mmCIF file with all atom_site columns, C-alpha atoms in Angstrom:
data_model
loop_
_atom_site.group_PDB
_atom_site.id
_atom_site.type_symbol
_atom_site.label_atom_id
_atom_site.label_alt_id
_atom_site.label_comp_id
_atom_site.label_asym_id
_atom_site.label_entity_id
_atom_site.label_seq_id
_atom_site.pdbx_PDB_ins_code
_atom_site.Cartn_x
_atom_site.Cartn_y
_atom_site.Cartn_z
_atom_site.occupancy
_atom_site.B_iso_or_equiv
_atom_site.pdbx_formal_charge
_atom_site.auth_seq_id
_atom_site.auth_comp_id
_atom_site.auth_asym_id
_atom_site.auth_atom_id
_atom_site.pdbx_PDB_model_num
ATOM 1   C CA . UNK A 1 1   ? -5.295  -25.060 -38.801 1.00 43.00 ? 65  UNK A CA 1
ATOM 2   C CA . UNK A 1 2   ? -7.303  -23.774 -36.025 1.00 45.00 ? 66  UNK A CA 1
ATOM 3   C CA . UNK A 1 3   ? -8.294  -20.278 -35.407 1.00 45.00 ? 67  UNK A CA 1
ATOM 4   C CA . UNK A 1 4   ? -7.354  -18.587 -32.036 1.00 45.00 ? 68  UNK A CA 1
ATOM 5   C CA . UNK A 1 5   ? -8.716  -15.020 -31.470 1.00 45.00 ? 69  UNK A CA 1
ATOM 6   C CA . UNK A 1 6   ? -8.662  -14.504 -35.271 1.00 44.00 ? 70  UNK A CA 1
ATOM 7   C CA . UNK A 1 7   ? -5.337  -15.650 -35.873 1.00 43.00 ? 71  UNK A CA 1
ATOM 8   C CA . UNK A 1 8   ? -4.333  -19.129 -37.589 1.00 44.00 ? 72  UNK A CA 1
ATOM 9   C CA . UNK A 1 9   ? -2.323  -21.546 -35.374 1.00 43.00 ? 73  UNK A CA 1
ATOM 10  C CA . UNK A 1 10  ? -0.541  -24.144 -37.105 1.00 47.00 ? 74  UNK A CA 1
ATOM 11  C CA . UNK A 1 11  ? 1.376   -27.057 -35.570 1.00 50.00 ? 75  UNK A CA 1
ATOM 12  C CA . UNK A 1 12  ? 5.077   -27.323 -36.447 1.00 53.00 ? 76  UNK A CA 1
ATOM 13  C CA . UNK A 1 13  ? 6.169   -30.703 -37.994 1.00 59.00 ? 77  UNK A CA 1
ATOM 14  C CA . UNK A 1 14  ? 9.633   -32.124 -37.161 1.00 59.00 ? 78  UNK A CA 1
ATOM 15  C CA . UNK A 1 15  ? 10.580  -31.022 -40.729 1.00 61.00 ? 79  UNK A CA 1
ATOM 16  C CA . UNK A 1 16  ? 9.674   -27.433 -39.822 1.00 63.00 ? 80  UNK A CA 1
ATOM 17  C CA . UNK A 1 17  ? 11.534  -27.566 -36.389 1.00 58.00 ? 81  UNK A CA 1
ATOM 18  C CA . UNK A 1 18  ? 14.510  -29.304 -38.193 1.00 60.00 ? 82  UNK A CA 1
ATOM 19  C CA . UNK A 1 19  ? 14.605  -26.381 -40.916 1.00 61.00 ? 83  UNK A CA 1
ATOM 20  C CA . UNK A 1 20  ? 14.534  -23.853 -38.075 1.00 59.00 ? 84  UNK A CA 1
ATOM 21  C CA . UNK A 1 21  ? 17.103  -25.506 -36.074 1.00 57.00 ? 85  UNK A CA 1
ATOM 22  C CA . UNK A 1 22  ? 19.356  -25.408 -39.205 1.00 57.00 ? 86  UNK A CA 1
ATOM 23  C CA . UNK A 1 23  ? 18.617  -21.773 -39.606 1.00 58.00 ? 87  UNK A CA 1
ATOM 24  C CA . UNK A 1 24  ? 19.598  -21.069 -36.103 1.00 53.00 ? 88  UNK A CA 1
ATOM 25  C CA . UNK A 1 25  ? 22.871  -23.106 -36.651 1.00 49.00 ? 89  UNK A CA 1
ATOM 26  C CA . UNK A 1 26  ? 23.779  -20.616 -39.256 1.00 57.00 ? 90  UNK A CA 1
ATOM 27  C CA . UNK A 1 27  ? 23.030  -17.542 -36.841 1.00 67.00 ? 91  UNK A CA 1
ATOM 28  C CA . UNK A 1 28  ? 25.670  -16.026 -34.531 1.00 67.00 ? 92  UNK A CA 1
ATOM 29  C CA . UNK A 1 29  ? 25.961  -16.709 -30.728 1.00 65.00 ? 93  UNK A CA 1
ATOM 30  C CA . UNK A 1 30  ? 25.812  -14.046 -28.125 1.00 71.00 ? 94  UNK A CA 1
ATOM 31  C CA . UNK A 1 31  ? 29.374  -13.234 -28.520 1.00 74.00 ? 95  UNK A CA 1
ATOM 32  C CA . UNK A 1 32  ? 29.077  -12.540 -32.165 1.00 74.00 ? 96  UNK A CA 1
ATOM 33  C CA . UNK A 1 33  ? 30.728  -15.773 -33.378 1.00 81.00 ? 97  UNK A CA 1
ATOM 34  C CA . UNK A 1 34  ? 28.865  -18.203 -35.659 1.00 82.00 ? 98  UNK A CA 1
ATOM 35  C CA . UNK A 1 35  ? 26.972  -20.709 -33.783 1.00 82.00 ? 99  UNK A CA 1
ATOM 36  C CA . UNK A 1 36  ? 28.662  -23.992 -34.643 1.00 87.00 ? 100 UNK A CA 1
ATOM 37  C CA . UNK A 1 37  ? 26.321  -26.420 -32.619 1.00 89.00 ? 101 UNK A CA 1
ATOM 38  C CA . UNK A 1 38  ? 24.867  -29.283 -34.415 1.00 90.00 ? 102 UNK A CA 1
ATOM 39  C CA . UNK A 1 39  ? 21.209  -29.506 -34.349 1.00 90.00 ? 103 UNK A CA 1
ATOM 40  C CA . UNK A 1 40  ? 21.097  -32.250 -31.847 1.00 93.00 ? 104 UNK A CA 1
ATOM 41  C CA . UNK A 1 41  ? 23.189  -30.113 -29.802 1.00 93.00 ? 105 UNK A CA 1
ATOM 42  C CA . UNK A 1 42  ? 20.877  -27.297 -29.994 1.00 92.00 ? 106 UNK A CA 1
ATOM 43  C CA . UNK A 1 43  ? 17.887  -29.850 -29.217 1.00 94.00 ? 107 UNK A CA 1
ATOM 44  C CA . UNK A 1 44  ? 19.796  -30.868 -26.205 1.00 95.00 ? 108 UNK A CA 1
ATOM 45  C CA . UNK A 1 45  ? 20.465  -27.463 -25.016 1.00 94.00 ? 109 UNK A CA 1
ATOM 46  C CA . UNK A 1 46  ? 16.716  -26.562 -25.407 1.00 95.00 ? 110 UNK A CA 1
ATOM 47  C CA . UNK A 1 47  ? 15.625  -29.759 -23.302 1.00 96.00 ? 111 UNK A CA 1
ATOM 48  C CA . UNK A 1 48  ? 18.205  -28.765 -20.647 1.00 95.00 ? 112 UNK A CA 1
ATOM 49  C CA . UNK A 1 49  ? 16.878  -25.236 -20.489 1.00 96.00 ? 113 UNK A CA 1
ATOM 50  C CA . UNK A 1 50  ? 13.276  -26.518 -20.460 1.00 96.00 ? 114 UNK A CA 1
ATOM 51  C CA . UNK A 1 51  ? 14.172  -28.825 -17.450 1.00 96.00 ? 115 UNK A CA 1
ATOM 52  C CA . UNK A 1 52  ? 15.855  -25.941 -15.695 1.00 96.00 ? 116 UNK A CA 1
ATOM 53  C CA . UNK A 1 53  ? 12.844  -23.781 -16.227 1.00 96.00 ? 117 UNK A CA 1
ATOM 54  C CA . UNK A 1 54  ? 10.604  -26.485 -14.827 1.00 96.00 ? 118 UNK A CA 1
ATOM 55  C CA . UNK A 1 55  ? 12.679  -26.822 -11.725 1.00 96.00 ? 119 UNK A CA 1
ATOM 56  C CA . UNK A 1 56  ? 12.771  -23.123 -11.220 1.00 96.00 ? 120 UNK A CA 1
ATOM 57  C CA . UNK A 1 57  ? 9.097   -22.796 -11.616 1.00 96.00 ? 121 UNK A CA 1
ATOM 58  C CA . UNK A 1 58  ? 8.524   -25.611 -9.057  1.00 95.00 ? 122 UNK A CA 1
ATOM 59  C CA . UNK A 1 59  ? 11.070  -23.623 -6.511  1.00 95.00 ? 123 UNK A CA 1
ATOM 60  C CA . UNK A 1 60  ? 8.841   -20.563 -7.215  1.00 96.00 ? 124 UNK A CA 1
ATOM 61  C CA . UNK A 1 61  ? 5.594   -22.280 -6.490  1.00 95.00 ? 125 UNK A CA 1
ATOM 62  C CA . UNK A 1 62  ? 6.945   -24.064 -3.239  1.00 94.00 ? 126 UNK A CA 1
ATOM 63  C CA . UNK A 1 63  ? 8.372   -20.602 -1.997  1.00 94.00 ? 127 UNK A CA 1
ATOM 64  C CA . UNK A 1 64  ? 5.081   -18.699 -2.484  1.00 95.00 ? 128 UNK A CA 1
ATOM 65  C CA . UNK A 1 65  ? 2.890   -21.364 -1.007  1.00 96.00 ? 129 UNK A CA 1
ATOM 66  C CA . UNK A 1 66  ? 0.732   -20.000 1.812   1.00 95.00 ? 130 UNK A CA 1
ATOM 67  C CA . UNK A 1 67  ? 1.485   -22.686 4.115   1.00 95.00 ? 131 UNK A CA 1
ATOM 68  C CA . UNK A 1 68  ? 5.381   -22.466 3.419   1.00 95.00 ? 132 UNK A CA 1
ATOM 69  C CA . UNK A 1 69  ? 5.244   -18.602 3.841   1.00 96.00 ? 133 UNK A CA 1
ATOM 70  C CA . UNK A 1 70  ? 3.273   -18.929 7.220   1.00 96.00 ? 134 UNK A CA 1
ATOM 71  C CA . UNK A 1 71  ? 5.900   -21.643 8.503   1.00 95.00 ? 135 UNK A CA 1
ATOM 72  C CA . UNK A 1 72  ? 8.852   -19.335 7.505   1.00 95.00 ? 136 UNK A CA 1
ATOM 73  C CA . UNK A 1 73  ? 7.322   -16.386 9.176   1.00 95.00 ? 137 UNK A CA 1
ATOM 74  C CA . UNK A 1 74  ? 6.677   -18.260 12.426  1.00 94.00 ? 138 UNK A CA 1
ATOM 75  C CA . UNK A 1 75  ? 10.125  -19.597 12.440  1.00 92.00 ? 139 UNK A CA 1
ATOM 76  C CA . UNK A 1 76  ? 11.434  -16.043 11.880  1.00 92.00 ? 140 UNK A CA 1
ATOM 77  C CA . UNK A 1 77  ? 9.303   -14.772 14.652  1.00 91.00 ? 141 UNK A CA 1
ATOM 78  C CA . UNK A 1 78  ? 10.286  -17.696 17.084  1.00 90.00 ? 142 UNK A CA 1
ATOM 79  C CA . UNK A 1 79  ? 13.940  -16.976 16.150  1.00 90.00 ? 143 UNK A CA 1
ATOM 80  C CA . UNK A 1 80  ? 13.616  -13.392 17.447  1.00 90.00 ? 144 UNK A CA 1
ATOM 81  C CA . UNK A 1 81  ? 12.413  -14.378 20.891  1.00 91.00 ? 145 UNK A CA 1
ATOM 82  C CA . UNK A 1 82  ? 14.091  -17.778 21.402  1.00 91.00 ? 146 UNK A CA 1
ATOM 83  C CA . UNK A 1 83  ? 17.951  -18.603 21.201  1.00 89.00 ? 147 UNK A CA 1
ATOM 84  C CA . UNK A 1 84  ? 18.295  -21.196 18.570  1.00 83.00 ? 148 UNK A CA 1
ATOM 85  C CA . UNK A 1 85  ? 21.431  -22.478 20.359  1.00 86.00 ? 149 UNK A CA 1
ATOM 86  C CA . UNK A 1 86  ? 20.103  -23.102 23.787  1.00 90.00 ? 150 UNK A CA 1
ATOM 87  C CA . UNK A 1 87  ? 16.230  -22.865 23.272  1.00 87.00 ? 151 UNK A CA 1
ATOM 88  C CA . UNK A 1 88  ? 16.032  -20.363 26.238  1.00 91.00 ? 152 UNK A CA 1
ATOM 89  C CA . UNK A 1 89  ? 13.821  -17.274 25.886  1.00 91.00 ? 153 UNK A CA 1
ATOM 90  C CA . UNK A 1 90  ? 15.483  -14.014 24.962  1.00 90.00 ? 154 UNK A CA 1
ATOM 91  C CA . UNK A 1 91  ? 14.490  -11.730 27.917  1.00 92.00 ? 155 UNK A CA 1
ATOM 92  C CA . UNK A 1 92  ? 16.165  -8.675  26.470  1.00 92.00 ? 156 UNK A CA 1
ATOM 93  C CA . UNK A 1 93  ? 13.597  -8.854  23.392  1.00 91.00 ? 157 UNK A CA 1
ATOM 94  C CA . UNK A 1 94  ? 10.541  -10.324 25.386  1.00 92.00 ? 158 UNK A CA 1
ATOM 95  C CA . UNK A 1 95  ? 10.624  -7.715  28.013  1.00 93.00 ? 159 UNK A CA 1
ATOM 96  C CA . UNK A 1 96  ? 10.329  -4.703  25.837  1.00 93.00 ? 160 UNK A CA 1
ATOM 97  C CA . UNK A 1 97  ? 7.609   -6.196  23.713  1.00 92.00 ? 161 UNK A CA 1
ATOM 98  C CA . UNK A 1 98  ? 5.290   -7.284  26.715  1.00 93.00 ? 162 UNK A CA 1
ATOM 99  C CA . UNK A 1 99  ? 5.955   -3.735  28.220  1.00 94.00 ? 163 UNK A CA 1
ATOM 100 C CA . UNK A 1 100 ? 4.928   -2.007  25.201  1.00 95.00 ? 164 UNK A CA 1
ATOM 101 C CA . UNK A 1 101 ? 1.896   -4.296  24.846  1.00 95.00 ? 165 UNK A CA 1
ATOM 102 C CA . UNK A 1 102 ? 0.972   -3.548  28.432  1.00 95.00 ? 166 UNK A CA 1
ATOM 103 C CA . UNK A 1 103 ? 1.479   0.188   27.818  1.00 95.00 ? 167 UNK A CA 1
ATOM 104 C CA . UNK A 1 104 ? -1.097  0.118   24.860  1.00 96.00 ? 168 UNK A CA 1
ATOM 105 C CA . UNK A 1 105 ? -3.479  -1.899  26.823  1.00 96.00 ? 169 UNK A CA 1
ATOM 106 C CA . UNK A 1 106 ? -3.351  0.604   29.707  1.00 95.00 ? 170 UNK A CA 1
ATOM 107 C CA . UNK A 1 107 ? -3.769  3.489   27.316  1.00 95.00 ? 171 UNK A CA 1
ATOM 108 C CA . UNK A 1 108 ? -6.809  2.141   25.641  1.00 94.00 ? 172 UNK A CA 1
ATOM 109 C CA . UNK A 1 109 ? -8.353  1.303   28.922  1.00 93.00 ? 173 UNK A CA 1
ATOM 110 C CA . UNK A 1 110 ? -7.559  4.790   30.224  1.00 92.00 ? 174 UNK A CA 1
ATOM 111 C CA . UNK A 1 111 ? -8.981  6.362   26.982  1.00 92.00 ? 175 UNK A CA 1
ATOM 112 C CA . UNK A 1 112 ? -12.163 4.133   27.242  1.00 89.00 ? 176 UNK A CA 1
ATOM 113 C CA . UNK A 1 113 ? -12.835 4.959   30.783  1.00 88.00 ? 177 UNK A CA 1
ATOM 114 C CA . UNK A 1 114 ? -12.376 8.760   29.993  1.00 85.00 ? 178 UNK A CA 1
ATOM 115 C CA . UNK A 1 115 ? -15.093 8.570   27.323  1.00 81.00 ? 179 UNK A CA 1
ATOM 116 C CA . UNK A 1 116 ? -17.476 6.908   29.639  1.00 79.00 ? 180 UNK A CA 1
ATOM 117 C CA . UNK A 1 117 ? -17.022 10.056  32.339  1.00 74.00 ? 181 UNK A CA 1
ATOM 118 C CA . UNK A 1 118 ? -17.859 12.560  29.470  1.00 66.00 ? 182 UNK A CA 1
#
């Protein structure tokens, strides 16, 4: 046995696991019916759940990877300003953005020149 944060941690032997599986076999399933699976079926179900969890974790890691987040963001922005079917720029979206940026730039220049005069 090894001590972890003051608590004892024991490794389970196959006999302990088998005993736990047999105890689980006597329990009820989610629907309230007795669980009639064999220990081998339960072990297969556990392995399948473990494999499923591993795949899910891999997908989550891939989804939050900074390079992938950046690529998705760039693709989403590009889709806003370029027609995906033709590849042509969407002028109805580009013109207002450019006009707004020019307006903000003009406002900043005017405010700075006004401060210099005072």
